[in-house]
PDB file of C-alpha atoms in Angstrom:
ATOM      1  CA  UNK A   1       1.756  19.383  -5.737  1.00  0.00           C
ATOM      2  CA  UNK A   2       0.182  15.893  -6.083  1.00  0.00           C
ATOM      3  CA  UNK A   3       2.089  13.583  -3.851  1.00  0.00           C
ATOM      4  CA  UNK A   4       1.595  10.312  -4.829  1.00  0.00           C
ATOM      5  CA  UNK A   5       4.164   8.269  -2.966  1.00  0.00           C
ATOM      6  CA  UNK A   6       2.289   5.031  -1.282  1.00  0.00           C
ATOM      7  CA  UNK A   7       3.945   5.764   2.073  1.00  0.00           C
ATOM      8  CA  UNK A   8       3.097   9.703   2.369  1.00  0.00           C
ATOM      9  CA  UNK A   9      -0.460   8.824   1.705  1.00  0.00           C
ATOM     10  CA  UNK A  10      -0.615   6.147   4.118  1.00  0.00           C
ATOM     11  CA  UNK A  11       0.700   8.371   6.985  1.00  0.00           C
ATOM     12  CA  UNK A  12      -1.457  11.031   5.558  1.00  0.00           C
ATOM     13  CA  UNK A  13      -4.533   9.016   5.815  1.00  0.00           C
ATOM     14  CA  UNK A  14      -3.698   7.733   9.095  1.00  0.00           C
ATOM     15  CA  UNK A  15      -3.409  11.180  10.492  1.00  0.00           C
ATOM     16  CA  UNK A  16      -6.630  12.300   8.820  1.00  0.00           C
ATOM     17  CA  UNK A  17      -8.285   9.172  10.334  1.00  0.00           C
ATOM     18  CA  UNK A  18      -6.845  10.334  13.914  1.00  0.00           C
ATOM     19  CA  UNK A  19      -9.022  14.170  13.445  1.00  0.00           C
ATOM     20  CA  UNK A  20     -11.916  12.125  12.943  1.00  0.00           C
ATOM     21  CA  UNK A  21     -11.651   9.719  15.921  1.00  0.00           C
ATOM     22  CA  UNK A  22     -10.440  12.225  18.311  1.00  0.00           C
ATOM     23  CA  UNK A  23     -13.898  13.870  18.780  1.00  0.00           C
ATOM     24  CA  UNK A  24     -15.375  10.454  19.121  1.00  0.00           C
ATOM     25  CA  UNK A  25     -13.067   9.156  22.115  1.00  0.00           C
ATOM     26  CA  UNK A  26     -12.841  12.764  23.720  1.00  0.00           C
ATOM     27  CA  UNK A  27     -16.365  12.050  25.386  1.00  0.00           C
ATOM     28  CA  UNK A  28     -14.286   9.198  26.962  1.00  0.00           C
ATOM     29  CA  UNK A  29     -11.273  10.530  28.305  1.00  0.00           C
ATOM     30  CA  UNK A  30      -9.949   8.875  25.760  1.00  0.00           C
ATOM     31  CA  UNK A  31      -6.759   9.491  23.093  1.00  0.00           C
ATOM     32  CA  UNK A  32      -6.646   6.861  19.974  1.00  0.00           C
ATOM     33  CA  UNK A  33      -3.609   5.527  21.556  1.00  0.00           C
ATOM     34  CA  UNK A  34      -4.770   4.318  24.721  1.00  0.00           C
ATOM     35  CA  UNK A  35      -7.926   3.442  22.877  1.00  0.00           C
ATOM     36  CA  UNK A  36      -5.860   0.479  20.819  1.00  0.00           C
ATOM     37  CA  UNK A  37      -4.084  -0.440  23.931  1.00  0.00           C
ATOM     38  CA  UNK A  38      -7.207  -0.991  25.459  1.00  0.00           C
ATOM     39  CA  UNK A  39      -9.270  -3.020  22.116  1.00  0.00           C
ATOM     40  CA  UNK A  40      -6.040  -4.634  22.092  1.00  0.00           C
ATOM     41  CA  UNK A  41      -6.187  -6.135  25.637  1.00  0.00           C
ATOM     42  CA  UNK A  42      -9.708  -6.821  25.323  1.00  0.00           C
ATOM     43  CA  UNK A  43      -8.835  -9.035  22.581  1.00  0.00           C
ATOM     44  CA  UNK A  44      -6.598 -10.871  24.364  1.00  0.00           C
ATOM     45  CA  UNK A  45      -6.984 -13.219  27.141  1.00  0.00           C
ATOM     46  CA  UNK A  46      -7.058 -11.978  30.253  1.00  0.00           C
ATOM     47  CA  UNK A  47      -3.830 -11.331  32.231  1.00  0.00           C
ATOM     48  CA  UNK A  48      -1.628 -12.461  29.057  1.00  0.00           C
ATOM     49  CA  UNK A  49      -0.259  -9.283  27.481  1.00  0.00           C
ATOM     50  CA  UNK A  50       3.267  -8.038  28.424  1.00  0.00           C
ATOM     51  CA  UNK A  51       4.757  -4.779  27.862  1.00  0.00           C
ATOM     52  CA  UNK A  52       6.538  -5.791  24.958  1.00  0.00           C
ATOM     53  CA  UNK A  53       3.372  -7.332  23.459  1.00  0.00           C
ATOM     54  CA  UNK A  54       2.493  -3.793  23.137  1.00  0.00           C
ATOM     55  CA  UNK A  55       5.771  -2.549  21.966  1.00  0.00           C
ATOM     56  CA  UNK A  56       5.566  -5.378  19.119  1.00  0.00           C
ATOM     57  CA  UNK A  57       2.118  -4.982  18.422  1.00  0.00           C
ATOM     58  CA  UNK A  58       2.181  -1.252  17.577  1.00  0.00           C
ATOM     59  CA  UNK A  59       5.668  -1.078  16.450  1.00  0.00           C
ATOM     60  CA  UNK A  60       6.244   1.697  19.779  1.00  0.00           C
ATOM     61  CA  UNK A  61       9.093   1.897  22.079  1.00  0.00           C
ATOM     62  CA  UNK A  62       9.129   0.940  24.963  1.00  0.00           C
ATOM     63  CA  UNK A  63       9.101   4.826  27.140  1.00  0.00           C
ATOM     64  CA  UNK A  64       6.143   5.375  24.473  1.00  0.00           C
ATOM     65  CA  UNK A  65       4.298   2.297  25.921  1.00  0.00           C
ATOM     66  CA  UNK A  66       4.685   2.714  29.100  1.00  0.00           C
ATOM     67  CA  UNK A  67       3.736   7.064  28.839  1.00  0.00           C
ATOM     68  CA  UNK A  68       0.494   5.285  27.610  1.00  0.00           C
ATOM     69  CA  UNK A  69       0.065   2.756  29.815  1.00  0.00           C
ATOM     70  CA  UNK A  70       0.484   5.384  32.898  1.00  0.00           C
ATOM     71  CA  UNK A  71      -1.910   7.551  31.446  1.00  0.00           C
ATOM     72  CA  UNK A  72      -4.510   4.425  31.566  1.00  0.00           C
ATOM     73  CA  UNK A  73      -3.582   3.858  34.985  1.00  0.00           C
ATOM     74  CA  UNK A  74      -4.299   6.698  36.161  1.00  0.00           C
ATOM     75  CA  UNK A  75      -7.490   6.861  34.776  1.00  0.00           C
ATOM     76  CA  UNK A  76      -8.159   3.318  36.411  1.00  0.00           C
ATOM     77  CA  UNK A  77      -8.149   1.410  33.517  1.00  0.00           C
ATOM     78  CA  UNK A  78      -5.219  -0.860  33.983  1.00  0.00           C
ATOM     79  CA  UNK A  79      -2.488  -2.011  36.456  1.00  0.00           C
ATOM     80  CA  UNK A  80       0.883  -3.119  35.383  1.00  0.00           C
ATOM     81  CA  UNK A  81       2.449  -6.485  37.473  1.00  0.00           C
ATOM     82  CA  UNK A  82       5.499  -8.266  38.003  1.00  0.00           C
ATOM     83  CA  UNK A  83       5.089 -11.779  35.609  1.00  0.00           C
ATOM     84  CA  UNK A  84       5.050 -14.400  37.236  1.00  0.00           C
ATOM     85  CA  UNK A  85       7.132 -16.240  34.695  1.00  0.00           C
ATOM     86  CA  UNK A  86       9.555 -13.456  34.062  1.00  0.00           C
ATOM     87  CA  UNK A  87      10.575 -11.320  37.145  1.00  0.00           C
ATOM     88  CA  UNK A  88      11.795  -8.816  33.947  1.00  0.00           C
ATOM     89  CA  UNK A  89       8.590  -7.928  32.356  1.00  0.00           C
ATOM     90  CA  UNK A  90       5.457  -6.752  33.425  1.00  0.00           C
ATOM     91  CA  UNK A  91       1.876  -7.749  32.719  1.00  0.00           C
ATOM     92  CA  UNK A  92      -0.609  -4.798  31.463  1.00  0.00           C
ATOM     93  CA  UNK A  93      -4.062  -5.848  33.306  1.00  0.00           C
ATOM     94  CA  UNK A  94      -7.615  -4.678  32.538  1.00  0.00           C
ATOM     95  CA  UNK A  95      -9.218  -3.429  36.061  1.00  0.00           C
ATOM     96  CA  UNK A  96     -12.851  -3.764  36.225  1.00  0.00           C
ATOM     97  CA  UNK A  97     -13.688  -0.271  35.370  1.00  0.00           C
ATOM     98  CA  UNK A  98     -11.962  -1.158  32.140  1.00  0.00           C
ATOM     99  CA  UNK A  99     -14.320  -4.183  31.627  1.00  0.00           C
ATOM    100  CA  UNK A 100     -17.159  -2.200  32.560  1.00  0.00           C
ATOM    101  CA  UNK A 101     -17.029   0.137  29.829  1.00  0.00           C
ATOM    102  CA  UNK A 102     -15.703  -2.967  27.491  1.00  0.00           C
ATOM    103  CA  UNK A 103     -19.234  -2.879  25.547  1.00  0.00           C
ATOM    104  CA  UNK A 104     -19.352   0.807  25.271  1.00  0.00           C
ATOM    105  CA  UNK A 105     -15.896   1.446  24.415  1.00  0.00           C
ATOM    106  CA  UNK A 106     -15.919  -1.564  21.713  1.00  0.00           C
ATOM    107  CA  UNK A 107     -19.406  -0.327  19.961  1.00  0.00           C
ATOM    108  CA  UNK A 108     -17.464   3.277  19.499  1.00  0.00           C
ATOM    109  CA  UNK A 109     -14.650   1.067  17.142  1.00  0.00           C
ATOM    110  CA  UNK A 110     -17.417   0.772  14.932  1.00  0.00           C
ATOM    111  CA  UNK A 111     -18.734   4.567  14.822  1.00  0.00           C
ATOM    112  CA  UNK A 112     -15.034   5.408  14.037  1.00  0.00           C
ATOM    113  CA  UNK A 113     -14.651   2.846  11.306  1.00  0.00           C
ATOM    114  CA  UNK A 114     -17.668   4.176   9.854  1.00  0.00           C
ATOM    115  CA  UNK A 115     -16.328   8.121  10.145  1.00  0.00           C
ATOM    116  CA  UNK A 116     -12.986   7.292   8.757  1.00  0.00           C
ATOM    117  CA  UNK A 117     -14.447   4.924   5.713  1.00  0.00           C
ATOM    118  CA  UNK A 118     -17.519   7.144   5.294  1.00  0.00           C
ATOM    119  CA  UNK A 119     -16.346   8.009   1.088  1.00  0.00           C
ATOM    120  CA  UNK A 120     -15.950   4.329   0.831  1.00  0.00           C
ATOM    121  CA  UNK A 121     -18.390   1.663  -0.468  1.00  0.00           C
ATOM    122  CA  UNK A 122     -18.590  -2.055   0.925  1.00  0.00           C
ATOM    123  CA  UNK A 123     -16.371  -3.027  -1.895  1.00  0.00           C
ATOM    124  CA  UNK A 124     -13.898  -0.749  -1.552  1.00  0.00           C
ATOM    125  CA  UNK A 125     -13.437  -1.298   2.333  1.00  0.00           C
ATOM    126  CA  UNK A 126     -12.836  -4.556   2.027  1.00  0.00           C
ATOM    127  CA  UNK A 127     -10.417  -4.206  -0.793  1.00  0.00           C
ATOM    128  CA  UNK A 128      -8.826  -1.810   1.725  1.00  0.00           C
ATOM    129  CA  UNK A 129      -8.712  -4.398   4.361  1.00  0.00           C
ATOM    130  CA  UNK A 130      -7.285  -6.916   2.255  1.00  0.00           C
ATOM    131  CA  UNK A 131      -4.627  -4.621   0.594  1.00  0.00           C
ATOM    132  CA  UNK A 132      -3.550  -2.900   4.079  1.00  0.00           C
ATOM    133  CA  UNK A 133      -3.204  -7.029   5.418  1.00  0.00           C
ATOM    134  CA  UNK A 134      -0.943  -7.819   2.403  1.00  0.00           C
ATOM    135  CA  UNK A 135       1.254  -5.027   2.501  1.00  0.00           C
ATOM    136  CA  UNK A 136       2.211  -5.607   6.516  1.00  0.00           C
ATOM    137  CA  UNK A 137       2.628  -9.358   5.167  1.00  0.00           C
ATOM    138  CA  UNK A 138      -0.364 -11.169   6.906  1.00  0.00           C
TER     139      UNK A 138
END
């Protein structure tokens, strides 16, 4: 059977893209999950993101997050803190393990974008890029 239901594909594609970027953070210590968290926070200035940033920004809740975000602090990439501004919330901090890998980690973004779009040409990626934008409404 040929599904061809926008949605299916989409979390079909996503899961396929997952296989292929598995192998390519697993020489990290890495899972694509706390690989976003952590492009995410580079991205970001420093000391800024709360734990609903990342809750918003990946559409998780929050127990999800913060499994994650363990998980990265245990492998001494970040520390959570009380906010300053908000005794409620926390702030997710990059340690300086985390931005001593920063270059390395980054550069592998860009071996997995190229895995995951290998069947694709220029064109089409960045008709990709500009369809997947629209539909989330940016």
């Amino acid at each position: 059977m040929n599904i061809d239901k926008i949605a299916i594909l989409i979390k079909k594609a996503a899961l396929e893209a997952e296989k292929v970027q598995m192998p390519i953070l697993q020489s990290h210590d890495l899972s694509v999950a706390q690989y976003k968290f952590l492009k995410y926070l580079y991205s970001t200035p420093k000391d800024s993101v709360r734990v609903v940033d990342l809750e918003t920004e990946y559409s998780m809740t929050h127990p999800a997050v913060i499994d994650i975000l363990k998980v990265l602090e245990k492998k001494g990439y970040t520390t959570r803190n009380v906010n300053p501004e908000d005794a409620r919330s926390k702030i997710v901090s990059l340690t300086d393990k985390a931005y001593t890998w920063q270059s390395e980690l980054e550069g592998l973004g860009d071996i997995m974008d190229e895995a995951v779009t290998k069947n694709l040409t220029d064109d089409e990626k960045k008709e990709m890029i500009r369809l997947l934008h629209k539909m989330m409404g940016e």
